[in-house]
Short mmCIF file of C-alpha atoms in Angstrom, two decimals:
data_model
loop_
_atom_site.label_atom_id
_atom_site.label_comp_id
_atom_site.label_asym_id
_atom_site.label_seq_id
_atom_site.Cartn_x
_atom_site.Cartn_y
_atom_site.Cartn_z
CA MET A 1 0.00 0.00 0.00
CA THR A 2 0.97 3.57 -0.46
CA GLN A 3 -0.74 6.92 -0.32
CA ILE A 4 -1.62 9.55 -2.88
CA TYR A 5 -3.06 13.03 -2.64
CA LEU A 6 -6.48 13.73 -4.10
CA GLU A 7 -7.49 16.94 -5.81
CA ASP A 8 -8.98 18.42 -2.66
CA GLY A 9 -5.71 17.90 -0.81
CA THR A 10 -6.81 14.97 1.31
CA VAL A 11 -4.72 11.84 1.35
CA ALA A 12 -6.00 8.44 0.25
CA PRO A 13 -4.40 5.18 1.38
CA VAL A 14 -4.40 3.00 -1.72
CA THR A 15 -3.47 -0.50 -2.77
CA VAL A 16 -1.84 -0.57 -6.19
CA VAL A 17 -3.07 -3.43 -8.35
CA GLN A 18 -1.56 -4.52 -11.64
CA ALA A 19 -4.81 -5.24 -13.43
CA GLY A 20 -3.95 -6.51 -16.83
CA PRO A 21 -3.48 -6.63 -19.69
CA CYS A 22 -5.43 -9.88 -19.61
CA ASN A 23 -5.77 -12.07 -22.67
CA VAL A 24 -9.10 -13.61 -23.52
CA LEU A 25 -8.24 -17.29 -23.94
CA GLN A 26 -11.65 -18.87 -24.35
CA ILE A 27 -15.30 -17.98 -24.46
CA ARG A 28 -17.61 -20.45 -22.78
CA SER A 29 -20.96 -20.56 -24.47
CA MET A 30 -24.34 -22.04 -23.64
CA GLU A 31 -24.37 -24.38 -26.64
CA ARG A 32 -20.91 -25.83 -26.26
CA ASP A 33 -20.19 -25.65 -22.52
CA GLY A 34 -23.57 -25.26 -20.88
CA TYR A 35 -22.71 -21.92 -19.30
CA GLU A 36 -21.54 -18.47 -20.28
CA ALA A 37 -18.12 -17.29 -19.16
CA VAL A 38 -14.92 -15.62 -20.26
CA GLN A 39 -11.56 -17.20 -19.59
CA LEU A 40 -8.85 -14.64 -18.90
CA GLY A 41 -5.12 -15.18 -18.65
CA PHE A 42 -2.80 -12.82 -16.80
CA GLU A 43 0.96 -12.38 -16.96
CA ASP A 44 3.15 -14.10 -19.53
CA LYS A 45 5.08 -17.17 -18.51
CA PRO A 46 8.33 -18.13 -20.20
CA ARG A 47 7.73 -20.89 -22.74
CA ARG A 48 10.47 -23.05 -21.22
CA LEU A 49 8.52 -23.15 -17.94
CA ALA A 50 5.14 -23.85 -19.53
CA SER A 51 3.95 -27.35 -20.12
CA ARG A 52 2.84 -28.40 -23.58
CA ALA A 53 -0.74 -28.29 -22.40
CA GLU A 54 -0.31 -24.70 -21.25
CA ARG A 55 1.25 -23.72 -24.55
CA GLY A 56 -1.49 -25.51 -26.43
CA GLN A 57 -4.15 -23.63 -24.52
CA VAL A 58 -3.04 -20.27 -25.86
CA ALA A 59 -1.79 -21.12 -29.35
CA LYS A 60 -2.17 -23.78 -32.02
CA LEU A 61 0.55 -26.39 -31.69
CA ASP A 62 1.73 -28.62 -34.44
CA SER A 63 1.07 -32.30 -33.76
CA LYS A 64 0.21 -35.47 -35.58
CA ARG A 65 -3.24 -35.35 -34.05
CA ALA A 66 -3.82 -31.75 -35.17
CA LYS A 67 -2.77 -32.71 -38.68
CA ALA A 68 -5.03 -35.73 -38.69
CA GLN A 69 -7.93 -33.62 -37.45
CA ALA A 70 -7.26 -30.97 -40.04
CA ALA A 71 -7.16 -33.64 -42.73
CA ALA A 72 -10.47 -35.04 -41.52
CA GLY A 73 -11.97 -31.59 -41.69
CA VAL A 74 -12.48 -31.11 -37.96
CA GLU A 75 -12.51 -27.46 -37.05
CA LEU A 76 -10.34 -26.75 -34.02
CA VAL A 77 -11.29 -24.20 -31.38
CA GLU A 78 -10.00 -20.69 -31.72
CA LYS A 79 -6.80 -19.80 -29.87
CA ALA A 80 -5.71 -16.48 -28.45
CA ASP A 81 -2.26 -16.80 -30.02
CA CYS A 82 -0.34 -15.30 -27.09
CA GLU A 83 2.41 -16.37 -24.71
CA PRO A 84 1.56 -19.03 -22.10
CA GLN A 85 -0.19 -17.40 -19.16
CA ARG A 86 0.78 -17.70 -15.51
CA PHE A 87 -2.71 -17.23 -14.08
CA ILE A 88 -5.94 -18.34 -15.75
CA LYS A 89 -9.36 -17.61 -14.39
CA GLU A 90 -12.91 -17.77 -15.66
CA PHE A 91 -15.45 -15.05 -15.09
CA ARG A 92 -19.08 -16.09 -15.36
CA GLY A 93 -21.53 -14.18 -17.49
CA ALA A 94 -22.01 -13.24 -21.10
CA SER A 95 -19.85 -10.58 -22.72
CA ASP A 96 -19.04 -9.19 -26.13
CA LEU A 97 -15.37 -10.18 -25.93
CA ALA A 98 -13.78 -12.48 -28.49
CA VAL A 99 -10.87 -14.89 -28.19
CA GLY A 100 -7.59 -13.02 -28.61
CA ASN A 101 -8.91 -9.73 -27.25
CA GLN A 102 -7.09 -7.94 -24.49
CA VAL A 103 -8.82 -6.77 -21.34
CA THR A 104 -7.31 -3.66 -19.75
CA VAL A 105 -8.29 -1.31 -16.97
CA ASP A 106 -10.43 0.57 -19.49
CA VAL A 107 -13.25 -1.82 -18.61
CA PHE A 108 -13.42 -0.06 -15.24
CA GLU A 109 -14.18 3.30 -16.80
CA GLY A 110 -17.00 4.91 -14.89
CA VAL A 111 -16.82 2.34 -12.13
CA THR A 112 -16.40 3.81 -8.65
CA ARG A 113 -16.88 0.77 -6.42
CA VAL A 114 -15.42 -2.71 -6.82
CA ASP A 115 -15.47 -6.10 -5.14
CA VAL A 116 -12.09 -7.76 -4.67
CA THR A 117 -11.69 -11.50 -4.25
CA GLY A 118 -8.46 -13.12 -3.17
CA THR A 119 -6.92 -15.75 -0.93
CA SER A 120 -6.33 -14.36 2.53
CA LYS A 121 -2.99 -14.63 4.27
CA GLY A 122 -2.59 -18.05 5.89
CA ARG A 123 -2.01 -17.90 9.63
CA GLY A 124 -1.78 -21.64 10.21
CA PHE A 125 -3.33 -23.21 13.30
CA ALA A 126 -4.29 -20.12 15.26
CA GLY A 127 -5.64 -19.76 18.77
CA VAL A 128 -9.00 -18.25 19.63
CA MET A 129 -7.57 -14.82 20.43
CA LYS A 130 -6.14 -14.35 16.95
CA ARG A 131 -8.82 -16.30 15.11
CA HIS A 132 -12.00 -15.10 16.80
CA ASN A 133 -10.87 -12.00 18.70
CA PHE A 134 -11.51 -13.61 22.08
CA SER A 135 -10.22 -11.62 25.03
CA GLY A 136 -8.20 -14.41 26.63
CA GLN A 137 -7.77 -14.40 30.38
CA ARG A 138 -6.06 -12.18 32.90
CA ALA A 139 -2.32 -11.94 33.33
CA SER A 140 -2.51 -12.46 37.09
CA HIS A 141 -5.06 -12.99 39.88
CA GLY A 142 -4.57 -16.75 39.93
CA VAL A 143 -4.67 -17.39 36.19
CA LYS A 144 -2.19 -20.18 35.52
CA LYS A 145 -0.85 -21.04 32.06
CA VAL A 146 -4.19 -20.31 30.35
CA HIS A 147 -3.71 -16.63 29.54
CA ARG A 148 -4.61 -17.03 25.86
CA HIS A 149 -7.20 -19.77 26.32
CA ALA A 150 -10.90 -19.56 25.57
CA GLY A 151 -12.35 -20.28 29.02
CA GLY A 152 -15.43 -22.48 29.14
CA THR A 153 -16.86 -24.12 26.05
CA GLY A 154 -20.29 -25.05 27.34
CA CYS A 155 -22.44 -26.44 30.16
CA SER A 156 -21.98 -29.39 32.53
CA ALA A 157 -23.63 -32.83 32.98
CA SER A 158 -26.56 -31.64 30.94
CA PRO A 159 -26.06 -31.67 27.95
CA SER A 160 -22.65 -33.37 28.53
CA ARG A 161 -21.37 -32.20 25.16
CA VAL A 162 -20.15 -29.12 23.38
CA PHE A 163 -22.63 -27.58 20.99
CA LYS A 164 -21.78 -27.51 17.33
CA GLY A 165 -20.38 -24.27 16.03
CA ARG A 166 -18.48 -23.43 19.23
CA ARG A 167 -15.62 -21.18 18.16
CA MET A 168 -12.28 -22.77 18.91
CA ALA A 169 -8.67 -22.75 17.74
CA GLY A 170 -7.96 -24.06 14.25
CA GLN A 171 -6.78 -23.21 10.76
CA TYR A 172 -7.09 -19.48 10.12
CA GLY A 173 -6.66 -17.74 6.79
CA ASN A 174 -5.68 -19.17 3.40
CA VAL A 175 -9.31 -19.19 2.28
CA GLN A 176 -11.08 -17.25 -0.42
CA VAL A 177 -12.21 -13.87 0.86
CA THR A 178 -14.22 -11.20 -0.91
CA THR A 179 -14.07 -7.61 0.27
CA ARG A 180 -17.03 -5.76 -1.15
CA ASN A 181 -17.72 -2.16 -2.05
CA LEU A 182 -14.15 -0.85 -2.09
CA GLU A 183 -13.63 2.56 -3.62
CA LEU A 184 -11.77 2.68 -6.91
CA VAL A 185 -9.74 5.84 -6.48
CA LYS A 186 -8.00 5.95 -9.83
CA ALA A 187 -7.21 3.86 -12.88
CA ILE A 188 -3.90 4.45 -14.65
CA ALA A 189 -4.44 3.34 -18.22
CA GLU A 190 -0.86 3.36 -19.53
CA ASP A 191 0.40 0.89 -16.91
CA ASN A 192 -2.90 -0.91 -16.33
CA LEU A 193 -2.87 -0.06 -12.66
CA LEU A 194 -5.85 0.28 -10.38
CA LEU A 195 -5.66 2.24 -7.15
CA ILE A 196 -8.12 0.86 -4.63
CA ARG A 197 -8.74 2.63 -1.36
CA GLY A 198 -7.72 0.56 1.63
CA SER A 199 -6.47 -2.98 1.70
CA VAL A 200 -7.39 -6.04 -0.34
CA PRO A 201 -7.33 -9.71 0.71
CA GLY A 202 -4.07 -11.62 0.49
CA PRO A 203 -0.35 -10.98 0.71
CA ASN A 204 1.68 -8.49 -1.31
CA GLY A 205 2.06 -9.85 -4.81
CA GLY A 206 -0.94 -12.15 -4.47
CA LEU A 207 -3.45 -12.83 -7.21
CA ILE A 208 -6.84 -11.19 -6.86
CA SER A 209 -9.84 -10.78 -9.09
CA ILE A 210 -11.72 -7.50 -9.30
CA ARG A 211 -15.22 -6.87 -10.53
CA GLN A 212 -17.69 -4.06 -10.32
CA THR A 213 -19.49 -4.26 -7.02
CA ASN A 214 -22.88 -5.90 -6.86
CA LYS A 215 -23.69 -4.09 -3.65
CA VAL A 216 -26.74 -1.90 -3.94
CA GLY A 217 -26.81 1.55 -2.45
CA MET B 1 8.82 -5.67 -9.57
CA SER B 2 6.02 -4.71 -7.22
CA GLN B 3 8.32 -2.16 -5.58
CA ALA B 4 8.89 -0.54 -8.96
CA ILE B 5 5.15 -0.23 -9.52
CA LEU B 6 4.67 1.35 -6.11
CA GLU B 7 7.42 3.86 -6.75
CA LYS B 8 5.87 4.79 -10.06
CA VAL B 9 2.52 5.51 -8.42
CA GLU B 10 4.14 7.41 -5.58
CA LYS B 11 6.05 9.58 -8.00
CA THR B 12 2.79 11.02 -9.29
CA ALA B 13 1.93 12.09 -5.74
CA LEU B 14 5.25 13.86 -5.13
CA LYS B 15 5.83 17.58 -5.45
CA GLU B 16 8.09 18.68 -8.24
CA ASN B 17 10.01 21.00 -5.95
CA PRO B 18 9.63 19.63 -2.45
CA PRO B 19 10.35 22.20 0.25
CA GLN B 20 13.98 22.32 1.29
CA PHE B 21 14.79 22.57 4.98
CA ASP B 22 16.91 20.84 7.59
CA ILE B 23 16.36 19.55 11.08
CA GLY B 24 16.63 22.39 13.58
CA ASP B 25 15.52 25.04 11.12
CA THR B 26 13.03 27.61 12.24
CA VAL B 27 10.40 27.59 9.51
CA ASP B 28 7.14 29.19 8.49
CA VAL B 29 4.76 26.58 7.12
CA HIS B 30 2.18 28.18 4.84
CA LEU B 31 -1.00 26.13 4.89
CA ARG B 32 -3.99 26.45 2.60
CA ILE B 33 -7.08 26.48 4.76
CA LEU B 34 -10.55 26.19 3.29
CA GLU B 35 -13.09 28.27 5.17
CA GLY B 36 -16.55 27.80 3.73
CA ASN B 37 -15.61 28.18 0.11
CA LYS B 38 -12.88 30.74 0.59
CA GLU B 39 -9.29 29.73 0.74
CA ARG B 40 -6.79 31.51 2.93
CA ILE B 41 -3.23 30.97 4.02
CA GLN B 42 -2.41 30.18 7.62
CA VAL B 43 1.16 30.23 8.85
CA PHE B 44 2.51 27.88 11.46
CA SER B 45 6.02 28.77 12.53
CA GLY B 46 8.32 26.77 14.73
CA THR B 47 11.35 24.51 14.81
CA VAL B 48 11.62 21.38 12.67
CA ILE B 49 12.38 18.61 15.16
CA GLY B 50 12.13 15.56 12.94
CA ARG B 51 11.42 14.00 9.58
CA SER B 52 10.02 10.55 9.01
CA GLY B 53 8.89 8.30 6.20
CA SER B 54 9.87 8.27 2.57
CA GLY B 55 8.32 8.98 -0.78
CA SER B 56 4.76 10.28 -0.64
CA LYS B 57 4.55 9.25 3.01
CA GLU B 58 7.26 11.65 4.19
CA MET B 59 6.26 13.81 7.15
CA PHE B 60 7.96 16.45 9.26
CA ILE B 61 7.27 17.70 12.77
CA VAL B 62 7.28 21.38 13.69
CA ARG B 63 7.38 22.41 17.34
CA ARG B 64 6.64 25.81 18.76
CA ILE B 65 5.83 27.28 22.14
CA VAL B 66 2.39 28.89 22.41
CA ALA B 67 1.62 30.69 25.67
CA GLY B 68 4.18 28.66 27.56
CA GLU B 69 2.81 25.38 26.22
CA GLY B 70 4.64 23.28 23.63
CA VAL B 71 2.64 22.64 20.46
CA GLU B 72 3.71 20.17 17.79
CA ARG B 73 2.23 19.66 14.36
CA LYS B 74 3.11 16.97 11.89
CA PHE B 75 2.84 17.84 8.19
CA PRO B 76 3.13 15.74 5.04
CA VAL B 77 6.01 17.10 2.96
CA HIS B 78 4.21 16.53 -0.34
CA SER B 79 0.72 17.64 0.64
CA PRO B 80 -0.82 20.06 -1.85
CA ARG B 81 -2.30 21.91 1.13
CA ILE B 82 1.17 23.07 2.07
CA GLU B 83 1.81 26.14 -0.02
CA LYS B 84 5.45 26.59 0.95
CA VAL B 85 7.91 26.19 3.77
CA GLU B 86 10.05 29.23 4.44
CA VAL B 87 13.31 28.79 6.31
CA LYS B 88 13.82 31.69 8.70
CA ARG B 89 16.86 30.52 10.60
CA SER B 90 19.10 27.46 10.65
CA ALA B 91 20.68 25.93 13.70
CA VAL B 92 23.63 23.72 14.56
CA VAL B 93 22.21 20.34 15.50
CA ARG B 94 23.92 17.00 15.85
CA ARG B 95 21.00 14.61 15.67
CA ALA B 96 18.13 13.80 13.33
CA LYS B 97 15.37 13.98 15.94
CA LEU B 98 15.31 16.87 18.38
CA TYR B 99 12.97 15.21 20.84
CA PHE B 100 15.15 16.45 23.70
CA LEU B 101 13.61 19.89 23.15
CA ARG B 102 10.37 18.56 24.64
CA GLN B 103 12.00 18.36 28.05
CA ARG B 104 13.29 21.91 27.84
CA VAL B 105 11.55 25.14 28.69
CA GLY B 106 12.40 28.80 28.44
CA LYS B 107 15.86 29.82 27.36
CA ALA B 108 17.06 26.22 27.10
CA VAL B 109 14.91 25.70 24.01
CA ARG B 110 17.18 27.95 21.97
CA LEU B 111 19.47 26.32 19.43
CA LYS B 112 22.82 27.71 18.30
CA GLU B 113 22.45 29.47 14.98
CA ARG B 114 24.22 28.17 11.94
CA ARG B 115 25.44 30.88 9.59
CA ARG B 116 25.27 29.96 5.95
CA SER B 117 28.00 31.28 3.76
#
């Protein structure tokens, strides 16, 4: 995160997001796939690191099978004809994009609020204080070795069990998180950067997906 | 890579000619204040006792004595609300943060003047 000054002189804390250019790799259609979606690829990957499947996804590869299919008159699916992509993600919904198009931050023109989805930072097996904001127990006054514990988890002989859903220690983070209704402060077209007010889920350098918010009002 | 992107964005937020002053300088900070819809300039003068941060996040602290009470204000160096920073007097100081001035009152607050050639 960094901060920039707005026109009225106030300062805005912003997260800088490299949002594209994304290549349109495939268009999912109702007839062929049973649903509508756009498959986007982000960031080029060196060809030596890409598998043959990854290379074949973005460009037509020469193979015996391709030749045989061409000879038999089978029409192969369209390819974007770009470098292998590091990240590939599908976005549901119909659009007027075509395979081989590039998606840039221009699609966010006129958009002021966005939803950001990412994988949150993994905190491993975390205790209740970190995971659920429990208060823990006192530092003194007879508290012994349970300063960060949860206290009681339920009743006694009746019901003789802990109710389901009791918040306890466990894996925290490293799950998909969506932060909704974040303000889009600025889009920088020449570098395909988006400046989003505040923080977004995940670590620095993590992959996130951004869409116009679906929050009303 | 990500650092380079951040720097690029920060550069757009920086002033072309950031105000030049040193620690220990007595300065007049000219602030743009919006009153209703009229803008006026307010001046805060005092001693610069520290600088912190880098890039667009750089701040400086100005300390002055008002009616026997120490008053400190922290300003962003690159804020467009800061019209200019005028250096009135420079002083000989040997450290980057003059927090020791907070313990001093009266005559002891004075710093030895540095004459510029």
